[in-house]
CSV table of C-alpha atoms in Angstrom, one decimal:
chain,number,residue,atom,x,y,z
A,1,MET,CA,-145.9,-189.3,-86.4
A,2,SER,CA,-144.0,-189.6,-83.1
A,3,ARG,CA,-144.4,-187.4,-80.0
A,4,VAL,CA,-141.5,-185.6,-78.4
A,5,TYR,CA,-141.2,-184.8,-74.8
A,6,LEU,CA,-138.8,-183.1,-72.4
A,7,GLU,CA,-138.7,-184.5,-68.9
A,8,TYR,CA,-137.6,-182.3,-66.0
A,9,LEU,CA,-138.0,-183.1,-62.3
A,10,GLY,CA,-140.6,-185.7,-62.9
A,11,ASP,CA,-142.8,-183.5,-65.1
A,12,SER,CA,-142.9,-183.5,-69.0
A,13,VAL,CA,-143.8,-181.1,-71.7
A,14,GLU,CA,-144.4,-181.9,-75.3
A,15,LEU,CA,-142.4,-180.1,-78.0
A,16,PRO,CA,-144.7,-178.8,-80.8
A,17,LEU,CA,-143.8,-178.8,-84.5
A,18,GLY,CA,-141.6,-175.8,-85.3
A,19,GLU,CA,-139.2,-174.0,-83.0
A,20,THR,CA,-139.1,-174.0,-79.3
A,21,ILE,CA,-136.8,-171.6,-77.4
A,22,ILE,CA,-135.4,-172.4,-73.9
A,23,GLY,CA,-133.9,-169.6,-71.8
A,24,ARG,CA,-134.4,-167.2,-68.9
A,25,ASP,CA,-136.3,-164.5,-70.8
A,26,VAL,CA,-140.0,-164.1,-70.2
A,27,GLY,CA,-140.7,-164.6,-73.9
A,28,CYS,CA,-139.1,-168.0,-74.1
A,29,THR,CA,-141.6,-170.9,-74.7
A,30,LEU,CA,-139.9,-172.9,-72.0
A,31,ARG,CA,-138.0,-171.0,-69.2
A,32,PHE,CA,-135.8,-171.6,-66.2
A,33,ASN,CA,-135.3,-169.2,-63.2
A,34,ASP,CA,-131.5,-169.9,-63.2
A,35,PRO,CA,-128.8,-167.2,-63.6
A,36,SER,CA,-126.6,-169.7,-65.3
A,37,VAL,CA,-129.2,-170.0,-68.1
A,38,SER,CA,-128.9,-167.4,-70.8
A,39,ARG,CA,-131.9,-165.3,-71.8
A,40,ARG,CA,-132.1,-167.2,-75.1
A,41,HIS,CA,-130.1,-170.3,-74.4
A,42,LEU,CA,-131.2,-173.3,-76.6
A,43,LYS,CA,-133.4,-173.9,-79.6
A,44,PHE,CA,-135.3,-177.1,-80.5
A,45,VAL,CA,-136.5,-177.6,-84.1
A,46,ARG,CA,-139.1,-180.3,-84.6
A,47,ARG,CA,-140.0,-181.5,-88.1
A,48,ALA,CA,-142.4,-184.6,-88.3
A,49,ASP,CA,-140.5,-187.5,-86.6
A,50,ASP,CA,-137.2,-185.6,-86.2
A,51,VAL,CA,-136.1,-183.1,-83.6
A,52,PHE,CA,-132.9,-181.1,-83.6
A,53,VAL,CA,-131.3,-179.0,-80.9
A,54,GLU,CA,-128.9,-175.9,-81.3
A,55,ASP,CA,-127.1,-173.9,-78.6
A,56,LEU,CA,-127.8,-170.1,-79.2
A,57,ALA,CA,-124.3,-168.9,-78.3
A,58,SER,CA,-125.1,-169.2,-74.6
A,59,SER,CA,-122.7,-167.9,-72.0
A,60,ASN,CA,-122.2,-171.3,-70.3
A,61,GLY,CA,-122.9,-173.6,-73.1
A,62,THR,CA,-125.0,-176.8,-73.3
A,63,LEU,CA,-124.0,-180.4,-72.7
A,64,ILE,CA,-125.5,-183.3,-74.5
A,65,ASN,CA,-124.8,-186.7,-73.1
A,66,GLY,CA,-121.8,-185.2,-71.2
A,67,ARG,CA,-120.3,-183.5,-74.3
A,68,GLN,CA,-120.3,-179.8,-75.3
A,69,LEU,CA,-122.9,-179.1,-77.9
A,70,SER,CA,-121.0,-177.1,-80.6
A,71,ALA,CA,-123.4,-177.5,-83.7
A,72,PRO,CA,-127.0,-178.4,-84.4
A,73,ILE,CA,-127.6,-182.1,-83.8
A,74,ARG,CA,-130.5,-184.6,-84.2
A,75,LEU,CA,-131.8,-185.9,-80.9
A,76,LEU,CA,-132.6,-189.5,-80.0
A,77,ASN,CA,-134.8,-191.0,-77.4
A,78,GLY,CA,-133.1,-190.9,-73.9
A,79,ASP,CA,-130.6,-188.1,-74.8
A,80,GLN,CA,-129.5,-186.1,-71.7
A,81,LEU,CA,-129.2,-182.3,-71.9
A,82,VAL,CA,-127.7,-180.0,-69.3
A,83,VAL,CA,-128.7,-176.3,-69.5
A,84,GLY,CA,-127.1,-174.3,-66.8
A,85,THR,CA,-127.8,-176.3,-63.7
A,86,ARG,CA,-131.0,-177.9,-65.2
A,87,GLU,CA,-131.0,-181.5,-66.5
A,88,LEU,CA,-133.5,-182.5,-69.2
A,89,THR,CA,-134.2,-185.9,-70.8
A,90,VAL,CA,-135.5,-186.3,-74.3
A,91,ARG,CA,-138.4,-188.9,-74.8
A,92,ILE,CA,-139.6,-189.8,-78.3
A,93,ALA,CA,-142.7,-192.0,-78.3
A,94,ASP,CA,-145.1,-193.5,-80.8
A,95,VAL,CA,-148.5,-191.9,-80.9
A,96,GLU,CA,-150.2,-195.0,-79.7
A,97,SER,CA,-147.9,-195.4,-76.6
A,98,ALA,CA,-147.5,-191.7,-75.9
A,99,GLU,CA,-149.0,-190.3,-72.6
A,100,PRO,CA,-150.4,-186.8,-72.4
A,101,PRO,CA,-147.9,-184.1,-71.3
A,102,THR,CA,-148.0,-182.5,-67.9
A,103,LEU,CA,-147.8,-179.0,-69.5
A,104,ASN,CA,-148.7,-177.7,-72.9
A,105,LEU,CA,-146.4,-175.1,-74.5
A,106,ALA,CA,-148.1,-172.0,-75.8
A,107,ASP,CA,-147.0,-169.9,-78.8
A,108,LEU,CA,-145.2,-166.9,-77.2
A,109,SER,CA,-143.5,-165.6,-80.3
A,110,ALA,CA,-145.0,-162.2,-79.8
A,111,MET,CA,-143.1,-162.0,-76.5
A,112,ALA,CA,-139.8,-163.1,-77.8
A,113,GLU,CA,-138.3,-159.6,-77.8
A,114,PRO,CA,-137.0,-158.5,-74.4
A,115,GLN,CA,-139.7,-156.4,-72.6
A,116,ARG,CA,-138.9,-153.4,-70.5
A,117,VAL,CA,-140.5,-153.5,-67.1
A,118,ARG,CA,-141.9,-150.2,-65.9
A,119,ILE,CA,-142.5,-149.4,-62.3
A,120,THR,CA,-144.4,-146.6,-60.7
A,121,THR,CA,-142.2,-144.8,-58.1
A,122,LYS,CA,-145.1,-143.0,-56.4
A,123,GLN,CA,-146.8,-145.2,-53.9
A,124,VAL,CA,-150.6,-145.3,-54.4
A,125,PRO,CA,-152.3,-144.5,-51.1
A,126,VAL,CA,-154.4,-147.2,-49.5
A,127,THR,CA,-157.4,-146.0,-47.4
A,128,VAL,CA,-159.0,-148.6,-45.2
A,129,PRO,CA,-161.8,-147.5,-42.7
A,130,PRO,CA,-161.0,-148.4,-39.2
A,131,PRO,CA,-163.3,-150.5,-36.9
A,132,LEU,CA,-166.3,-149.0,-35.1
A,133,ARG,CA,-167.8,-151.5,-32.7
A,134,ALA,CA,-166.5,-154.4,-30.7
A,135,ASN,CA,-167.4,-156.9,-33.5
A,136,GLN,CA,-165.1,-155.0,-35.9
A,137,ARG,CA,-161.9,-156.4,-37.4
A,138,CYS,CA,-158.5,-155.0,-38.0
A,139,PRO,CA,-158.2,-154.2,-41.7
A,140,ARG,CA,-154.7,-155.7,-41.7
A,141,CYS,CA,-154.8,-158.9,-39.8
A,142,GLY,CA,-158.5,-159.4,-39.1
A,143,SER,CA,-158.2,-159.5,-35.3
A,144,ALA,CA,-161.2,-158.3,-33.2
A,145,VAL,CA,-160.9,-154.7,-32.1
A,146,SER,CA,-163.2,-152.2,-30.3
A,147,ALA,CA,-164.3,-148.6,-31.1
A,148,ASP,CA,-162.0,-147.3,-28.4
A,149,ASP,CA,-158.9,-148.7,-29.9
A,150,ASP,CA,-156.4,-146.6,-31.8
A,151,GLU,CA,-154.1,-149.5,-32.5
A,152,CYS,CA,-154.5,-153.2,-33.2
A,153,ALA,CA,-153.2,-155.2,-30.2
A,154,THR,CA,-152.2,-158.1,-32.6
A,155,CYS,CA,-150.3,-156.5,-35.4
A,156,THR,CA,-149.9,-152.9,-34.1
A,157,TYR,CA,-151.6,-151.4,-37.2
A,158,ARG,CA,-152.7,-147.8,-36.2
A,159,TRP,CA,-155.7,-145.8,-37.5
A,160,GLY,CA,-155.5,-143.0,-34.9
A,161,THR,CA,-158.6,-141.1,-33.8
A,162,PHE,CA,-160.4,-141.2,-37.2
A,163,ARG,CA,-163.8,-143.1,-37.1
A,164,PRO,CA,-165.9,-144.0,-40.1
A,165,THR,CA,-169.6,-143.2,-40.4
A,166,ALA,CA,-170.6,-146.7,-41.1
A,167,SER,CA,-169.6,-150.0,-39.5
A,168,THR,CA,-167.3,-152.4,-41.2
A,169,LEU,CA,-168.9,-155.7,-42.2
A,170,VAL,CA,-167.1,-158.6,-40.7
A,171,GLY,CA,-168.2,-160.8,-43.6
A,172,SER,CA,-166.4,-158.6,-46.1
A,173,ASN,CA,-163.1,-159.1,-44.4
A,174,PRO,CA,-160.6,-160.3,-47.1
A,175,LEU,CA,-159.4,-163.1,-44.8
A,176,SER,CA,-162.8,-164.7,-45.0
A,177,ARG,CA,-162.2,-165.3,-48.7
A,178,ARG,CA,-159.3,-167.6,-48.0
A,179,ARG,CA,-160.7,-170.9,-49.1
A,180,HIS,CA,-157.6,-173.0,-49.3
A,181,GLU,CA,-154.5,-173.6,-47.2
A,182,ARG,CA,-151.4,-171.5,-48.2
A,183,ARG,CA,-148.1,-173.1,-49.1
A,184,SER,CA,-144.8,-171.3,-48.6
A,185,MET,CA,-143.3,-170.9,-52.1
A,186,GLU,CA,-141.0,-168.4,-53.8
A,187,LEU,CA,-141.8,-167.9,-57.4
A,188,SER,CA,-141.0,-165.2,-59.9
A,189,LEU,CA,-144.0,-163.4,-61.6
A,190,VAL,CA,-144.9,-160.2,-63.4
A,191,TYR,CA,-147.8,-158.2,-61.9
A,192,VAL,CA,-149.7,-155.9,-64.3
A,193,SER,CA,-152.6,-153.6,-63.6
A,194,SER,CA,-153.9,-150.5,-65.3
A,195,GLU,CA,-151.3,-148.3,-63.4
A,196,LEU,CA,-148.4,-150.6,-62.6
A,197,GLU,CA,-146.2,-153.3,-64.0
A,198,ILE,CA,-143.6,-154.9,-61.9
A,199,GLU,CA,-141.6,-158.2,-61.7
A,200,ALA,CA,-141.7,-159.6,-58.1
A,201,MET,CA,-141.5,-162.7,-56.0
A,202,THR,CA,-144.2,-164.6,-54.2
A,203,ARG,CA,-144.2,-165.5,-50.5
A,204,ASP,CA,-146.9,-168.1,-50.4
A,205,LEU,CA,-149.4,-169.7,-52.8
A,206,SER,CA,-152.7,-171.5,-52.6
A,207,LEU,CA,-155.3,-172.8,-55.0
A,208,SER,CA,-157.3,-169.5,-54.7
A,209,GLY,CA,-154.6,-166.8,-54.4
A,210,VAL,CA,-151.0,-165.7,-53.9
A,211,PHE,CA,-149.0,-163.1,-51.8
A,212,VAL,CA,-146.9,-160.8,-54.0
A,213,CYS,CA,-143.9,-159.2,-52.2
A,214,SER,CA,-143.7,-155.5,-53.4
A,215,GLN,CA,-142.8,-152.2,-51.9
A,216,VAL,CA,-145.1,-150.5,-54.4
A,217,LEU,CA,-148.7,-151.0,-53.3
A,218,GLU,CA,-152.2,-150.6,-54.9
A,219,PRO,CA,-155.6,-150.1,-53.5
A,220,LEU,CA,-157.9,-152.9,-52.4
A,221,GLY,CA,-160.1,-154.1,-55.3
A,222,THR,CA,-157.5,-153.4,-58.0
A,223,THR,CA,-157.8,-155.9,-60.8
A,224,CYS,CA,-154.6,-157.3,-62.2
A,225,GLU,CA,-153.0,-160.0,-64.4
A,226,LEU,CA,-150.3,-162.2,-63.1
A,227,THR,CA,-147.8,-164.0,-65.3
A,228,LEU,CA,-146.2,-166.8,-63.3
A,229,LEU,CA,-142.7,-167.6,-64.5
A,230,VAL,CA,-142.7,-171.3,-63.9
A,231,ASP,CA,-139.3,-172.9,-63.7
A,232,GLY,CA,-139.1,-175.5,-66.3
A,233,GLY,CA,-142.5,-174.7,-67.9
A,234,PRO,CA,-144.2,-172.0,-70.0
A,235,PRO,CA,-145.3,-168.7,-68.4
A,236,LEU,CA,-148.9,-169.0,-67.0
A,237,LYS,CA,-151.4,-166.2,-66.9
A,238,ILE,CA,-154.0,-165.7,-64.2
A,239,ARG,CA,-156.3,-162.8,-63.6
A,240,GLY,CA,-156.8,-161.6,-60.0
A,241,VAL,CA,-157.9,-158.9,-57.7
A,242,VAL,CA,-156.1,-157.3,-54.7
A,243,ARG,CA,-157.8,-158.4,-51.5
A,244,ARG,CA,-155.1,-157.5,-48.9
A,245,VAL,CA,-152.5,-154.8,-48.5
A,246,VAL,CA,-149.6,-155.1,-46.1
A,247,GLU,CA,-148.0,-151.6,-45.9
A,248,ARG,CA,-145.2,-152.3,-43.4
A,249,GLU,CA,-143.7,-155.3,-41.6
A,250,ALA,CA,-145.4,-156.4,-38.5
A,251,GLU,CA,-145.6,-159.4,-36.2
A,252,GLY,CA,-146.8,-162.3,-38.3
A,253,ASP,CA,-146.0,-160.5,-41.6
A,254,HIS,CA,-142.5,-160.6,-42.8
A,255,ASP,CA,-143.0,-159.0,-46.1
A,256,VAL,CA,-144.6,-155.8,-47.5
A,257,GLY,CA,-146.9,-156.5,-50.4
A,258,LEU,CA,-150.3,-157.5,-51.9
A,259,GLY,CA,-152.6,-160.5,-51.3
A,260,ILE,CA,-154.1,-161.5,-54.7
A,261,GLU,CA,-157.3,-163.6,-55.0
A,262,PHE,CA,-157.5,-165.5,-58.3
A,263,VAL,CA,-160.7,-164.7,-60.2
A,264,ASP,CA,-159.9,-166.2,-63.7
A,265,VAL,CA,-157.8,-169.4,-63.9
A,266,GLY,CA,-157.5,-171.3,-67.3
A,267,PRO,CA,-157.4,-175.1,-67.5
A,268,ALA,CA,-153.6,-175.3,-67.9
A,269,GLU,CA,-153.1,-172.9,-65.0
A,270,ARG,CA,-155.5,-174.9,-62.8
A,271,ARG,CA,-153.7,-178.2,-63.6
A,272,TRP,CA,-150.4,-176.6,-62.6
A,273,LEU,CA,-151.8,-175.1,-59.4
A,274,ASP,CA,-153.3,-178.5,-58.4
A,275,ALA,CA,-150.0,-180.3,-59.1
A,276,VAL,CA,-147.7,-177.8,-57.3
A,277,VAL,CA,-149.9,-177.3,-54.3
A,278,ALA,CA,-150.3,-181.0,-53.8
A,279,ARG,CA,-146.6,-181.5,-54.2
A,280,GLN,CA,-145.8,-178.8,-51.6
A,281,GLY,CA,-148.3,-180.5,-49.3
A,282,ASP,CA,-146.5,-183.7,-49.5
A,283,GLY,CA,-143.2,-182.0,-48.7
A,284,THR,CA,-141.7,-182.9,-52.1
């Protein structure tokens, strides 16, 4: 039996037997962050050695080899598809010569129905003890501060005259957990915790964490699940914990939001992180 792949920007995904939906909706097996792509845009149907494609009455239509796709059609090796502004190439290979795909498509049929995103309007208060001694650190940026300071000289974070009864351990500063270099990257994701569910954008990404831009904040230590809405790939799920909270814009911080440390990364998610961070580092 042959293996069928879709190539997009140098990466490839293998189409499994059965139906594969392409679109902008979170529940699509293969999705694109493109407003010109409909929520449910295109359907692939693979049966043994044959694969068919059908446009799902999308707003902007689908092109195949430069012509409008008006009815279901059997695909051949090398066929070119244009979905919104995205270009895909079909590759059909024998099992002996087929190479493993870059990404594996998961069965997301349970998510196919549009999901209503809920958001908590009340901001959860974040209480962070201020520094006590000269070897203390600002809870926002990690700069050294003294017990006499009411404001951080670096980021202007203020804690007033309140003083804790115990010293802050420098080793517990969240910045000390940053094990990998961050790469500037905008990526759509869904953040879910026990109290909150929001769709947001990232500011930067590393192998060990991500910064989520959000006006609604949660306390340090909150556990969460992130669904990364990969462009041209299946949604990826990673569990994390809130390690940093930025409550307002300050020098060096251009966004309000949450710094998330990854604590449970699956093999498919790890392969994607390794690939995308390496690609960003090469400037490609």
